[in-house]
Amino acid sequence: MILIIDFGSQYNQLIARRVREHQVYCQIEPPDIGVDKIRELRPEGIILSGGPASIYEKRSPRVDRGILELGIPILGICYGLQFMVDALGGKVAQSEKREYGFAELIIRERGKMLADVENKTRCWMSHGDQIGRLPAGFRVTASTENTEVAAAENAKRRLYGLQFHPEVVHTVEGKKMLENFLFGVCRCQKSWTMKSFIREAVEEVKETVGDKRVVLGLSGGVDSSVAAVLIHRAIGRQLTCVFVDNGLLRLNEGDKVRTLFAKNFQMDVRFARAGRDFLSGLKGVTDPERKRKIIGRTFIQVFDREAKKIKGAEFLAQGTLYPDLIESRSAFGGPSAVIKSHHNVGGLPKKMKLKLIEPLKHLFKDEVRLLGKELGLSDEVVWRQPFPGPGLAVRIIGEVTEKRLAILRNADAVLMEEIRTGNYYRKVWQSFAVLLPLKSVGIMGDQRTYEHIIAIRAVTSEDAMTADWARLPHDLLSRVSSRIINEVRGVNRVVYDISSKPPSTIEWE
Ligand code: XMP
């Protein structure tokens, strides 16, 4: 395994994913990890990440310098290199201007780190400070026009540094360099596969749970579905899943979950039909934030009620992923962590006095999908688009009623059918219909109509933090529109949402 020390770079998760793409397991830890803990983890190599700080600032993040004496190979990237240089008695110089963007890297000495890299190759720079003087025993191995020390090493002590970012795609041979570090320098084995993960995770769940019972809130989304199947493989019917049907789901959603998990996987799934609790709470409510609060509160009540019926439950399982874990404990989490927090169902564990198990907490989303496939879940489940916890309620602008839910559900079903047939389901991040609190005039046959308006929203995105409206083909939109107006009673107009995020959000509420 490779240990990555998190100095706060925006690229840290990318470093981790690149390492894992080479089938080497890695873990990201904060700089205050002690040398003893590192020894315990027994990494084959350590990567010191980049970060926004300057090394001579008083409060800049540092890791115990004993890390340099462990005899474990180390690769310092950007700030990581500067930390290493500073700790070993070299000099980091403040430079007048930031260097940001492409630069041509000229190799001066290859060594193991730069083996098989072209003599001249493009790299991606993003730094303010520079290396002024290298510590004793270090040599410059590559330079750019503006940066004399673009790469350096002390091969004897197996300490390496890159001033640029090998983890971003703009560094053309970055992949090669990481490969050189992992296999040439650290001699890692390619042992990180989802098969090996399943083996170990199953053992761990068995050992943790013993003969106790586990409760899991199943939503039908990718993360909770994969977590459920994995835990089920470990402990079978000691796992009970609770599926809360809040009455705000898409068409046939509950039935699909029942068929898949209860029937095909033979899992113990309790269906809490609670549509009435949710709808009565939402009666007369139009304010988006109030809607969300009511739904969140009701969810906890219903889940709690169901979980109490499961005698001897001691554990609560959740499909928490690695980015949540890293962001929640990172001192550099920044605003992204805060924006997302309202999306998570907080409060459950504390209130219920259950111990948490989170078997996916070291996985990235793409790994969870691979894992799901390996565990026998279909593409339909592992590639499911995200769906918000408050469900269709945040897609009905104004009051949520049975009648309005039925209109939206039917319109949404038509849209999704066309999106799937047109092969756009995986090309877009999300696609859905929204019911507006407006009516407009239309004409059907010889009759004047006065009916509802449906808005269609489809976006492309990498991570939901930013998004762009999807350029769906006009003929697809045209089919969606005419089918909705013809097939869904009560709708006579369809519009397409062409706003991006920011300044809009993906959901309308
Ligand atoms: P916004 O609308 O903030 O949405 O641009 C960003 C992403 O988050 C999803 N979303 C939610 N997911 N519970 C969830 O589990 C929620 O309350 C919630 N609200 C929004 C949204 O669908 C999009 O993918």
Short mmCIF file of C-alpha atoms in Angstrom, two decimals, residues 60-347:
data_model
loop_
_atom_site.label_atom_id
_atom_site.label_comp_id
_atom_site.label_asym_id
_atom_site.label_seq_id
_atom_site.Cartn_x
_atom_site.Cartn_y
_atom_site.Cartn_z
CA SER A 60 1.92 25.64 7.19
CA PRO A 61 1.07 21.95 7.50
CA ARG A 62 3.94 19.63 8.39
CA VAL A 63 4.35 15.97 8.98
CA ASP A 64 6.78 14.59 11.57
CA ARG A 65 10.17 14.86 9.88
CA GLY A 66 11.00 11.40 11.23
CA ILE A 67 9.07 10.23 8.18
CA LEU A 68 12.21 10.95 6.14
CA GLU A 69 14.26 8.57 8.28
CA LEU A 70 12.01 5.53 7.98
CA GLY A 71 13.80 4.18 4.92
CA ILE A 72 10.49 4.10 3.04
CA PRO A 73 10.63 5.61 -0.49
CA ILE A 74 9.02 9.05 -0.62
CA LEU A 75 7.72 11.08 -3.53
CA GLY A 76 7.08 14.75 -2.77
CA ILE A 77 4.80 16.58 -5.18
CA CYS A 78 4.93 20.39 -5.31
CA TYR A 79 4.48 21.51 -1.67
CA GLY A 80 5.43 17.95 -0.67
CA LEU A 81 8.81 18.43 -2.35
CA GLN A 82 9.24 21.82 -0.70
CA PHE A 83 8.49 20.32 2.70
CA MET A 84 11.13 17.65 2.12
CA VAL A 85 13.74 20.16 0.97
CA ASP A 86 13.07 22.41 3.95
CA ALA A 87 13.15 19.55 6.45
CA LEU A 88 16.49 18.29 5.11
CA GLY A 89 18.26 21.64 5.28
CA GLY A 90 17.76 22.91 1.72
CA LYS A 91 16.18 26.21 0.82
CA VAL A 92 12.78 27.08 -0.57
CA ALA A 93 12.61 30.49 -2.20
CA GLN A 94 9.65 32.75 -2.55
CA SER A 95 9.24 33.59 -6.20
CA GLU A 96 7.76 36.78 -7.57
CA LYS A 97 5.17 35.24 -9.74
CA ARG A 98 3.15 32.08 -9.63
CA GLU A 99 3.84 29.58 -12.34
CA TYR A 100 0.57 28.13 -13.52
CA GLY A 101 -0.09 26.03 -16.60
CA PHE A 102 1.88 24.04 -19.14
CA ALA A 103 5.65 23.94 -19.17
CA GLU A 104 8.16 21.97 -21.16
CA LEU A 105 10.06 19.57 -18.98
CA ILE A 106 13.63 18.78 -20.02
CA ILE A 107 15.08 15.63 -18.53
CA ARG A 108 18.63 15.92 -17.26
CA GLU A 109 19.04 12.59 -15.52
CA ARG A 110 16.67 9.69 -15.80
CA GLY A 111 17.17 7.43 -12.81
CA LYS A 112 14.33 5.14 -11.76
CA MET A 113 11.77 7.89 -11.36
CA LEU A 114 11.99 9.23 -14.90
CA ALA A 115 12.81 5.95 -16.69
CA ASP A 116 11.41 5.75 -20.22
CA VAL A 117 10.14 9.33 -20.15
CA GLU A 118 10.73 11.35 -23.35
CA ASN A 119 13.64 13.85 -23.29
CA LYS A 120 11.23 16.72 -23.59
CA THR A 121 7.67 16.42 -22.40
CA ARG A 122 4.82 18.66 -21.29
CA CYS A 123 4.04 19.00 -17.60
CA TRP A 124 1.52 20.95 -15.53
CA MET A 125 2.82 23.52 -13.07
CA SER A 126 0.88 25.20 -10.28
CA HIS A 127 3.13 26.75 -7.66
CA GLY A 128 4.30 30.00 -6.15
CA ASP A 129 7.49 28.98 -4.32
CA GLN A 130 10.52 27.34 -5.87
CA ILE A 131 13.43 25.26 -4.68
CA GLY A 132 16.38 27.62 -4.09
CA ARG A 133 18.97 25.12 -2.89
CA LEU A 134 18.68 21.35 -2.67
CA PRO A 135 19.77 19.52 0.49
CA ALA A 136 23.04 17.57 0.44
CA GLY A 137 22.83 14.35 -1.53
CA PHE A 138 20.09 15.58 -3.91
CA ARG A 139 20.50 16.08 -7.66
CA VAL A 140 18.39 17.92 -10.18
CA THR A 141 16.88 15.43 -12.62
CA ALA A 142 14.67 17.71 -14.74
CA SER A 143 14.12 21.43 -15.36
CA THR A 144 11.81 23.77 -17.20
CA GLU A 145 12.55 27.21 -18.56
CA ASN A 146 11.35 28.94 -15.39
CA THR A 147 12.04 26.25 -12.85
CA GLU A 148 15.55 24.94 -12.46
CA VAL A 149 14.50 22.26 -9.97
CA ALA A 150 11.45 20.74 -11.65
CA ALA A 151 12.45 17.27 -10.48
CA ALA A 152 15.07 16.14 -8.00
CA GLU A 153 16.14 13.04 -6.15
CA ASN A 154 18.38 11.46 -3.60
CA ALA A 155 18.37 7.99 -5.07
CA LYS A 156 20.47 6.52 -2.27
CA ARG A 157 17.85 7.45 0.33
CA ARG A 158 15.03 6.83 -2.16
CA LEU A 159 13.68 10.38 -1.81
CA TYR A 160 12.14 11.88 -4.94
CA GLY A 161 10.45 15.16 -5.73
CA LEU A 162 8.47 16.71 -8.57
CA GLN A 163 7.64 20.41 -8.65
CA PHE A 164 4.85 19.78 -11.19
CA HIS A 165 1.73 17.60 -10.93
CA PRO A 166 2.09 14.10 -12.41
CA GLU A 167 -1.49 13.22 -11.36
CA VAL A 168 -3.27 15.58 -13.75
CA VAL A 169 -3.83 14.56 -17.36
CA HIS A 170 -2.07 17.68 -18.65
CA THR A 171 1.24 16.16 -17.57
CA VAL A 172 1.59 13.95 -20.59
CA GLU A 173 3.89 11.37 -19.01
CA GLY A 174 2.57 11.72 -15.47
CA LYS A 175 1.11 8.25 -15.55
CA LYS A 176 4.46 6.80 -16.54
CA MET A 177 6.19 8.66 -13.70
CA LEU A 178 3.74 7.41 -11.07
CA GLU A 179 4.15 3.93 -12.49
CA ASN A 180 7.92 4.29 -12.16
CA PHE A 181 7.55 5.32 -8.53
CA LEU A 182 5.09 2.55 -7.66
CA PHE A 183 6.80 -0.33 -9.37
CA GLY A 184 10.37 0.80 -10.13
CA VAL A 185 11.08 2.48 -6.80
CA CYS A 186 8.60 1.02 -4.28
CA ARG A 187 8.29 -2.43 -5.88
CA CYS A 188 4.53 -2.52 -5.24
CA GLN A 189 2.50 -5.53 -6.36
CA LYS A 190 -0.65 -5.13 -8.43
CA SER A 191 -2.94 -6.62 -5.82
CA TRP A 192 -5.77 -4.09 -5.47
CA THR A 193 -8.74 -5.54 -7.32
CA MET A 194 -12.40 -5.66 -6.41
CA LYS A 195 -12.12 -9.42 -6.02
CA SER A 196 -9.47 -9.01 -3.34
CA PHE A 197 -11.46 -6.19 -1.77
CA ILE A 198 -14.55 -8.39 -1.48
CA ARG A 199 -12.56 -11.15 0.18
CA GLU A 200 -11.14 -8.85 2.81
CA ALA A 201 -14.28 -6.77 3.35
CA VAL A 202 -16.41 -9.88 3.85
CA GLU A 203 -14.00 -11.17 6.49
CA GLU A 204 -13.93 -7.83 8.23
CA VAL A 205 -17.71 -7.48 8.34
CA LYS A 206 -18.05 -11.02 9.70
CA GLU A 207 -15.51 -10.38 12.38
CA THR A 208 -16.97 -7.02 13.44
CA VAL A 209 -20.57 -8.18 13.51
CA GLY A 210 -20.14 -11.62 15.05
CA ASP A 211 -23.60 -13.00 15.73
CA LYS A 212 -25.30 -9.60 16.07
CA ARG A 213 -27.76 -7.99 13.67
CA VAL A 214 -27.20 -5.13 11.24
CA VAL A 215 -29.72 -2.58 9.97
CA LEU A 216 -29.22 -0.76 6.69
CA GLY A 217 -31.28 2.02 5.13
CA LEU A 218 -31.71 0.90 1.52
CA SER A 219 -32.60 3.66 -0.93
CA GLY A 220 -32.06 1.81 -4.20
CA GLY A 221 -29.19 4.18 -5.04
CA VAL A 222 -25.76 2.87 -6.00
CA ASP A 223 -24.02 3.24 -2.66
CA SER A 224 -26.62 1.73 -0.35
CA SER A 225 -27.36 -1.06 -2.86
CA VAL A 226 -23.73 -2.10 -3.15
CA ALA A 227 -23.22 -1.86 0.62
CA ALA A 228 -26.29 -4.04 1.16
CA VAL A 229 -25.17 -6.77 -1.23
CA LEU A 230 -21.65 -6.80 0.17
CA ILE A 231 -22.80 -7.08 3.77
CA HIS A 232 -25.38 -9.64 2.80
CA ARG A 233 -22.63 -11.74 1.28
CA ALA A 234 -20.80 -11.62 4.60
CA ILE A 235 -23.61 -12.23 7.07
CA GLY A 236 -26.70 -13.22 5.06
CA ARG A 237 -29.91 -12.82 7.01
CA GLN A 238 -28.27 -11.17 9.99
CA LEU A 239 -28.66 -8.10 7.77
CA THR A 240 -32.04 -6.41 7.65
CA CYS A 241 -32.58 -3.62 5.16
CA VAL A 242 -35.19 -0.97 5.69
CA PHE A 243 -36.63 0.62 2.59
CA VAL A 244 -38.64 3.71 3.41
CA ASP A 245 -41.26 4.30 0.75
CA ASN A 246 -41.88 7.99 1.36
CA GLY A 247 -44.49 8.21 -1.40
CA LEU A 248 -42.16 10.59 -3.22
CA LEU A 249 -40.46 8.01 -5.43
CA ARG A 250 -40.37 7.60 -9.17
CA LEU A 251 -42.83 5.30 -10.90
CA ASN A 252 -42.47 1.63 -9.80
CA GLU A 253 -39.32 2.39 -7.79
CA GLY A 254 -40.47 0.45 -4.74
CA ASP A 255 -41.40 -2.59 -6.80
CA LYS A 256 -38.03 -2.63 -8.50
CA VAL A 257 -36.26 -2.64 -5.15
CA ARG A 258 -38.51 -5.43 -3.91
CA THR A 259 -37.88 -7.62 -6.95
CA LEU A 260 -34.15 -7.09 -6.93
CA PHE A 261 -33.24 -7.33 -3.28
CA ALA A 262 -36.02 -9.33 -1.65
CA LYS A 263 -36.64 -11.72 -4.54
CA ASN A 264 -33.41 -12.08 -6.51
CA PHE A 265 -30.92 -11.63 -3.69
CA GLN A 266 -33.21 -13.19 -1.06
CA MET A 267 -32.46 -10.42 1.37
CA ASP A 268 -34.51 -9.52 4.42
CA VAL A 269 -35.99 -6.18 3.34
CA ARG A 270 -38.65 -4.42 5.40
CA PHE A 271 -40.80 -2.04 3.39
CA ALA A 272 -42.04 0.88 5.41
CA ARG A 273 -44.94 2.28 3.45
CA ALA A 274 -45.00 5.75 4.88
CA GLY A 275 -46.33 7.87 2.02
CA ARG A 276 -49.16 9.03 4.24
CA ASP A 277 -46.86 10.25 7.03
CA PHE A 278 -44.87 12.28 4.53
CA LEU A 279 -47.82 13.69 2.62
CA SER A 280 -49.71 14.72 5.72
CA GLY A 281 -46.59 16.47 7.00
CA LEU A 282 -46.23 18.28 3.68
CA LYS A 283 -49.84 19.38 3.47
CA GLY A 284 -50.07 23.08 2.65
CA VAL A 285 -46.28 23.53 2.68
CA THR A 286 -44.70 25.36 -0.26
CA ASP A 287 -41.41 26.66 1.14
CA PRO A 288 -38.52 24.51 -0.22
CA GLU A 289 -36.46 24.50 2.98
CA ARG A 290 -39.47 23.63 5.13
CA LYS A 291 -40.29 20.77 2.79
CA ARG A 292 -36.77 19.40 3.14
CA LYS A 293 -36.83 19.69 6.93
CA ILE A 294 -40.19 17.96 7.23
CA ILE A 295 -39.08 15.14 4.97
CA GLY A 296 -35.78 14.70 6.84
CA ARG A 297 -37.54 14.58 10.20
CA THR A 298 -40.22 12.20 9.03
CA PHE A 299 -37.60 9.92 7.52
CA ILE A 300 -35.83 9.62 10.84
CA GLN A 301 -39.09 8.88 12.67
CA VAL A 302 -40.14 6.20 10.21
CA PHE A 303 -36.69 4.61 10.05
CA ASP A 304 -36.40 4.64 13.81
CA ARG A 305 -39.80 3.01 14.18
CA GLU A 306 -38.86 0.22 11.75
CA ALA A 307 -35.41 -0.32 13.20
CA LYS A 308 -36.83 -0.73 16.70
CA LYS A 309 -38.81 -3.70 15.45
CA ILE A 310 -35.59 -5.49 14.56
CA LYS A 311 -34.67 -7.22 17.77
CA GLY A 312 -31.03 -7.30 18.77
CA ALA A 313 -29.84 -4.83 16.13
CA GLU A 314 -26.47 -3.47 17.18
CA PHE A 315 -25.07 -2.06 13.98
CA LEU A 316 -26.16 0.52 11.46
CA ALA A 317 -24.61 0.09 8.01
CA GLN A 318 -24.11 3.03 5.69
CA GLY A 319 -22.79 3.41 2.17
CA THR A 320 -20.37 6.22 3.04
CA LEU A 321 -17.69 6.70 0.36
CA TYR A 322 -14.05 7.76 0.60
CA PRO A 323 -14.52 11.37 -0.56
CA ASP A 324 -17.06 11.93 2.25
CA LEU A 325 -14.61 10.55 4.77
CA ILE A 326 -11.67 12.61 3.52
CA GLU A 327 -13.66 15.82 3.26
CA SER A 328 -15.33 15.46 6.63
CA ARG A 329 -12.05 15.14 8.52
CA SER A 330 -9.89 17.39 6.37
CA ALA A 331 -8.86 20.72 7.80
CA PHE A 332 -8.78 21.90 4.20
CA GLY A 333 -12.20 20.53 3.24
CA GLY A 334 -13.28 24.00 2.22
CA PRO A 335 -16.71 25.02 1.17
CA SER A 336 -17.38 21.87 -0.84
CA ALA A 337 -17.76 19.82 2.31
CA VAL A 338 -20.28 22.29 3.70
CA ILE A 339 -22.42 22.56 0.59
CA LYS A 340 -22.92 18.82 0.50
CA SER A 341 -23.59 18.23 4.16
CA HIS A 342 -27.29 19.00 3.99
CA HIS A 343 -27.68 16.14 1.56
CA ASN A 344 -26.63 13.49 3.98
CA VAL A 345 -29.11 11.95 6.36
CA GLY A 346 -27.47 13.13 9.54
CA GLY A 347 -28.49 12.35 13.07
#
